[in-house]
Short mmCIF file of C-alpha atoms in Angstrom, two decimals:
data_model
loop_
_atom_site.label_atom_id
_atom_site.label_comp_id
_atom_site.label_asym_id
_atom_site.label_seq_id
_atom_site.Cartn_x
_atom_site.Cartn_y
_atom_site.Cartn_z
CA UNK A 296 0.00 0.00 0.00
CA UNK A 297 2.92 2.35 0.60
CA UNK A 298 3.65 2.28 -3.17
CA UNK A 299 0.11 3.29 -4.13
CA UNK A 300 0.11 6.84 -5.45
CA UNK A 301 -2.05 9.18 -7.45
CA UNK A 302 -0.99 11.47 -10.29
CA UNK A 303 -3.39 14.43 -10.52
CA UNK A 304 -3.92 16.32 -13.78
CA UNK A 305 -2.54 19.83 -13.94
CA UNK A 306 -5.98 21.41 -13.58
CA UNK A 307 -6.45 19.68 -10.23
CA UNK A 308 -3.06 20.86 -8.98
CA UNK A 309 -4.00 24.40 -9.99
CA UNK A 310 -7.44 24.09 -8.37
CA UNK A 311 -5.92 22.90 -5.08
CA UNK A 312 -3.36 25.71 -5.13
CA UNK A 313 -6.09 28.29 -5.81
CA UNK A 314 -8.38 26.97 -3.07
CA UNK A 315 -5.59 26.92 -0.47
CA UNK A 316 -4.88 30.57 -1.25
CA UNK A 317 -8.58 31.46 -1.03
CA UNK A 318 -8.86 29.82 2.39
CA UNK A 319 -5.66 31.44 3.68
CA UNK A 320 -6.77 34.89 2.55
CA UNK A 321 -10.23 34.36 4.04
CA UNK A 322 -8.78 33.46 7.44
CA UNK A 323 -6.52 36.53 7.44
CA UNK A 324 -9.35 38.87 6.45
CA UNK A 325 -11.74 37.49 9.09
CA UNK A 326 -9.18 37.74 11.87
CA UNK A 327 -8.35 41.34 10.95
CA UNK A 328 -11.90 42.54 10.28
CA UNK A 329 -13.42 40.98 13.41
CA UNK A 330 -10.36 41.47 15.63
CA UNK A 331 -10.27 37.78 16.53
CA UNK A 332 -7.82 36.23 18.94
CA UNK A 333 -7.70 32.62 20.20
CA UNK A 334 -9.51 33.80 23.35
CA UNK A 335 -12.33 35.87 21.83
CA UNK A 336 -15.42 34.83 23.84
CA UNK A 337 -18.23 36.92 22.32
CA UNK A 338 -19.16 38.37 18.94
CA UNK A 339 -22.13 40.25 17.44
CA UNK A 340 -24.68 38.08 15.66
CA UNK A 341 -23.74 39.45 12.22
CA UNK A 342 -20.07 38.59 12.84
CA UNK A 343 -21.01 35.09 13.95
CA UNK A 344 -23.06 34.68 10.77
CA UNK A 345 -20.10 35.70 8.58
CA UNK A 346 -17.73 33.42 10.47
CA UNK A 347 -20.13 30.47 10.35
CA UNK A 348 -20.75 30.82 6.60
CA UNK A 349 -17.01 30.95 5.90
CA UNK A 350 -16.24 27.88 8.00
CA UNK A 351 -19.09 25.91 6.42
CA UNK A 352 -17.26 26.06 3.09
CA UNK A 353 -13.61 26.50 4.09
CA UNK A 354 -13.42 23.43 6.35
CA UNK A 355 -14.65 20.83 3.80
CA UNK A 356 -12.67 22.53 1.03
CA UNK A 357 -9.44 22.29 3.05
CA UNK A 358 -10.07 18.62 3.89
CA UNK A 359 -10.38 17.81 0.20
CA UNK A 360 -7.27 19.80 -0.72
CA UNK A 361 -5.20 18.06 1.95
CA UNK A 362 -6.57 14.67 0.90
CA UNK A 363 -5.54 15.17 -2.73
CA UNK A 364 -2.09 16.38 -1.64
CA UNK A 365 -1.69 13.26 0.50
CA UNK A 366 -2.91 11.00 -2.30
CA UNK A 367 -0.34 12.48 -4.67
CA UNK A 368 2.47 11.75 -2.20
CA UNK A 369 1.22 8.22 -1.62
CA UNK A 370 0.08 6.11 1.32
CA UNK A 371 2.39 5.46 4.26
CA UNK A 372 2.56 2.20 6.23
CA UNK A 373 0.70 2.22 9.52
CA UNK A 374 2.82 1.23 12.50
CA UNK A 375 1.17 -1.51 14.61
CA UNK A 376 0.14 -0.46 18.08
CA UNK A 377 2.27 -1.94 20.83
CA UNK A 378 0.44 -3.84 23.54
CA UNK A 379 1.37 -4.20 27.20
CA UNK A 380 2.79 -7.69 26.56
CA UNK A 381 5.04 -6.53 23.73
CA UNK A 382 6.83 -3.95 25.87
CA UNK A 383 6.52 -0.30 26.79
CA UNK A 384 5.18 2.06 24.17
CA UNK A 385 7.62 4.38 22.48
CA UNK A 386 7.30 8.03 23.42
CA UNK A 387 5.86 10.13 20.62
CA UNK A 388 8.08 12.81 19.19
CA UNK A 389 6.90 16.30 19.93
CA UNK A 390 7.41 17.28 16.29
CA UNK A 391 4.77 14.74 15.25
CA UNK A 392 2.04 16.30 17.39
CA UNK A 393 -0.50 18.02 15.20
CA UNK A 394 -1.77 20.21 18.03
CA UNK A 395 -1.35 20.58 21.74
CA UNK A 396 -4.08 20.93 24.32
CA UNK A 397 -4.06 24.72 24.02
CA UNK A 398 -4.21 24.57 20.21
CA UNK A 399 -7.36 23.10 18.64
CA UNK A 400 -6.66 20.47 15.97
CA UNK A 401 -8.40 20.61 12.62
CA UNK A 402 -10.72 17.65 12.02
CA UNK A 403 -9.46 15.88 8.90
CA UNK A 404 -11.96 13.10 8.34
CA UNK A 405 -15.72 13.30 7.86
CA UNK A 406 -16.57 9.59 8.19
CA UNK A 407 -15.86 7.19 11.01
CA UNK A 408 -15.67 3.45 11.35
CA UNK A 409 -19.02 1.92 12.27
CA UNK A 410 -19.33 1.00 15.94
CA UNK A 411 -21.87 -1.77 16.57
CA UNK A 412 -22.38 -0.60 20.15
CA UNK A 413 -23.01 3.02 19.20
CA UNK A 414 -26.40 4.28 20.27
CA UNK A 415 -28.31 7.17 18.69
CA UNK A 416 -28.69 10.27 20.85
CA UNK A 417 -31.82 10.57 22.91
CA UNK A 418 -34.52 12.72 21.27
CA UNK A 419 -34.94 16.20 22.67
CA UNK A 420 -38.25 17.94 22.98
CA UNK A 421 -38.73 21.69 22.98
CA UNK A 422 -41.81 23.52 24.12
CA UNK A 423 -42.71 27.18 24.05
CA UNK A 424 -41.54 29.88 26.46
CA UNK A 425 -41.41 28.66 30.04
CA UNK A 426 -42.89 30.35 33.09
CA UNK A 427 -40.14 31.63 35.36
CA UNK A 428 -40.32 32.65 38.97
CA UNK A 429 -38.47 35.82 39.94
CA UNK A 430 -36.87 34.21 42.96
CA UNK A 431 -35.70 31.11 41.05
CA UNK A 432 -32.08 30.60 40.05
CA UNK A 433 -32.76 30.02 36.35
CA UNK A 434 -30.85 30.86 33.17
CA UNK A 435 -33.09 32.23 30.42
CA UNK A 436 -33.09 30.53 27.03
CA UNK A 437 -31.89 33.03 24.41
CA UNK A 438 -33.82 31.14 21.70
CA UNK A 439 -37.07 32.40 23.22
CA UNK A 440 -36.31 36.02 22.30
CA UNK A 441 -36.23 37.91 19.00
CA UNK A 442 -32.97 37.70 17.06
CA UNK A 443 -31.30 41.05 16.37
CA UNK A 444 -28.09 41.69 14.36
CA UNK A 445 -26.68 43.63 17.31
CA UNK A 446 -27.03 40.74 19.77
CA UNK A 447 -23.81 39.72 21.50
CA UNK A 448 -23.54 35.93 21.55
CA UNK A 449 -21.02 33.27 22.63
CA UNK A 450 -18.51 32.63 19.86
CA UNK A 451 -15.81 30.49 21.51
CA UNK A 452 -16.63 27.33 19.55
CA UNK A 453 -16.59 29.09 16.16
CA UNK A 454 -13.38 30.94 17.02
CA UNK A 455 -11.68 27.65 17.96
CA UNK A 456 -12.73 26.17 14.62
CA UNK A 457 -11.19 29.14 12.81
CA UNK A 458 -7.98 28.83 14.81
CA UNK A 459 -7.86 25.11 14.00
CA UNK A 460 -8.26 25.96 10.33
CA UNK A 461 -5.45 28.49 10.60
CA UNK A 462 -3.28 25.90 12.36
CA UNK A 463 -3.88 23.38 9.56
CA UNK A 464 -2.86 25.95 6.96
CA UNK A 465 0.38 26.67 8.83
CA UNK A 466 1.22 22.98 9.43
CA UNK A 467 -0.06 21.29 6.30
CA UNK A 468 2.83 18.84 6.21
CA UNK A 469 1.84 17.31 9.57
CA UNK A 470 -1.80 16.98 8.57
CA UNK A 471 -0.93 15.51 5.18
CA UNK A 472 1.31 12.92 6.86
CA UNK A 473 -1.59 11.87 9.09
CA UNK A 474 -3.84 11.45 6.05
CA UNK A 475 -1.17 9.39 4.27
CA UNK A 476 -1.12 6.94 7.18
CA UNK A 477 -4.90 6.55 6.91
CA UNK A 478 -5.18 6.22 3.13
CA UNK A 479 -5.14 2.43 3.23
CA UNK A 480 -8.11 2.11 5.57
CA UNK A 481 -11.04 0.23 4.06
CA UNK A 482 -13.44 3.14 4.44
CA UNK A 483 -14.04 6.53 2.95
CA UNK A 484 -12.32 9.35 4.79
CA UNK A 485 -14.18 12.19 3.05
CA UNK A 486 -17.97 12.15 2.79
CA UNK A 487 -19.97 13.54 -0.09
CA UNK A 488 -21.16 17.09 0.46
CA UNK A 489 -24.71 18.32 0.25
CA UNK A 490 -26.11 19.69 -2.98
CA UNK A 491 -26.03 23.32 -1.81
CA UNK A 492 -22.43 23.39 -0.58
CA UNK A 493 -19.95 25.16 -2.86
CA UNK A 494 -22.81 26.80 -4.78
CA UNK A 495 -23.27 30.11 -2.95
CA UNK A 496 -21.45 32.85 -1.06
CA UNK A 497 -19.07 33.62 0.57
CA UNK A 498 -17.20 31.90 -2.28
CA UNK A 499 -17.42 33.58 -5.68
CA UNK A 500 -18.84 31.72 -8.68
CA UNK A 501 -15.33 30.83 -9.93
CA UNK A 502 -14.26 29.68 -6.47
CA UNK A 503 -17.41 27.55 -6.17
CA UNK A 504 -16.64 25.89 -9.50
CA UNK A 505 -13.07 25.23 -8.32
CA UNK A 506 -14.33 23.69 -5.07
CA UNK A 507 -16.80 21.51 -6.98
CA UNK A 508 -13.96 20.28 -9.21
CA UNK A 509 -11.88 19.37 -6.15
CA UNK A 510 -14.90 17.65 -4.57
CA UNK A 511 -15.50 15.48 -7.65
CA UNK A 512 -11.82 14.54 -7.91
CA UNK A 513 -11.63 13.57 -4.24
CA UNK A 514 -14.44 11.04 -4.59
CA UNK A 515 -13.01 9.73 -7.83
CA UNK A 516 -9.66 9.07 -6.11
CA UNK A 517 -10.85 7.56 -2.81
CA UNK A 518 -11.87 4.09 -4.12
CA UNK A 519 -8.29 3.44 -5.33
CA UNK A 520 -7.02 3.74 -1.75
CA UNK A 521 -9.78 2.32 0.43
CA UNK A 522 -10.67 -0.76 -1.64
CA UNK A 523 -8.68 -3.13 0.59
#
């Protein structure tokens, strides 16, 4: 499997290069325009909307770009895990760590191996506005109030996703190496996107067409690696 490689056509190489530049520029512009830092806790609703729309397209686009880069370099052998009977585990080199606890790691894969013992989440039920007592220690549900563009809302989760995206752009070699070690797994690593993704803003029409080309190529390449 380590000899299995993929030779992309020149248009795919150009599309990947273009999309990586689009994502990098988008991250820089968002951080500057919104004044984001890794510890930004709150943002206005309109800023959260812009950040959410960008991540919805940038994250899957980056996964597909990194996958095609890894496929071009070829699959790497997977080292067997050492058990307690085979001796002590080797310490991992710090240079191989994709991210530390303080740095969120970018999620590379969109599909997971099926777990027979996995249970679906319990259904949640939502009713209308609740009656509150003034002397009760209760936290109001913000979803029960009108949504205004000037609302200040929690943004920590979205900011961490953006920082993880930025980290993946700065350390693409580490992420690509991780993908190369997973190329031989008998499962798809990248899922097919919905029909509406890569067909609207914030990407331009040309950028959407480029992302669609990368999407199609990713799913054309995957069966050659995960057919074992």
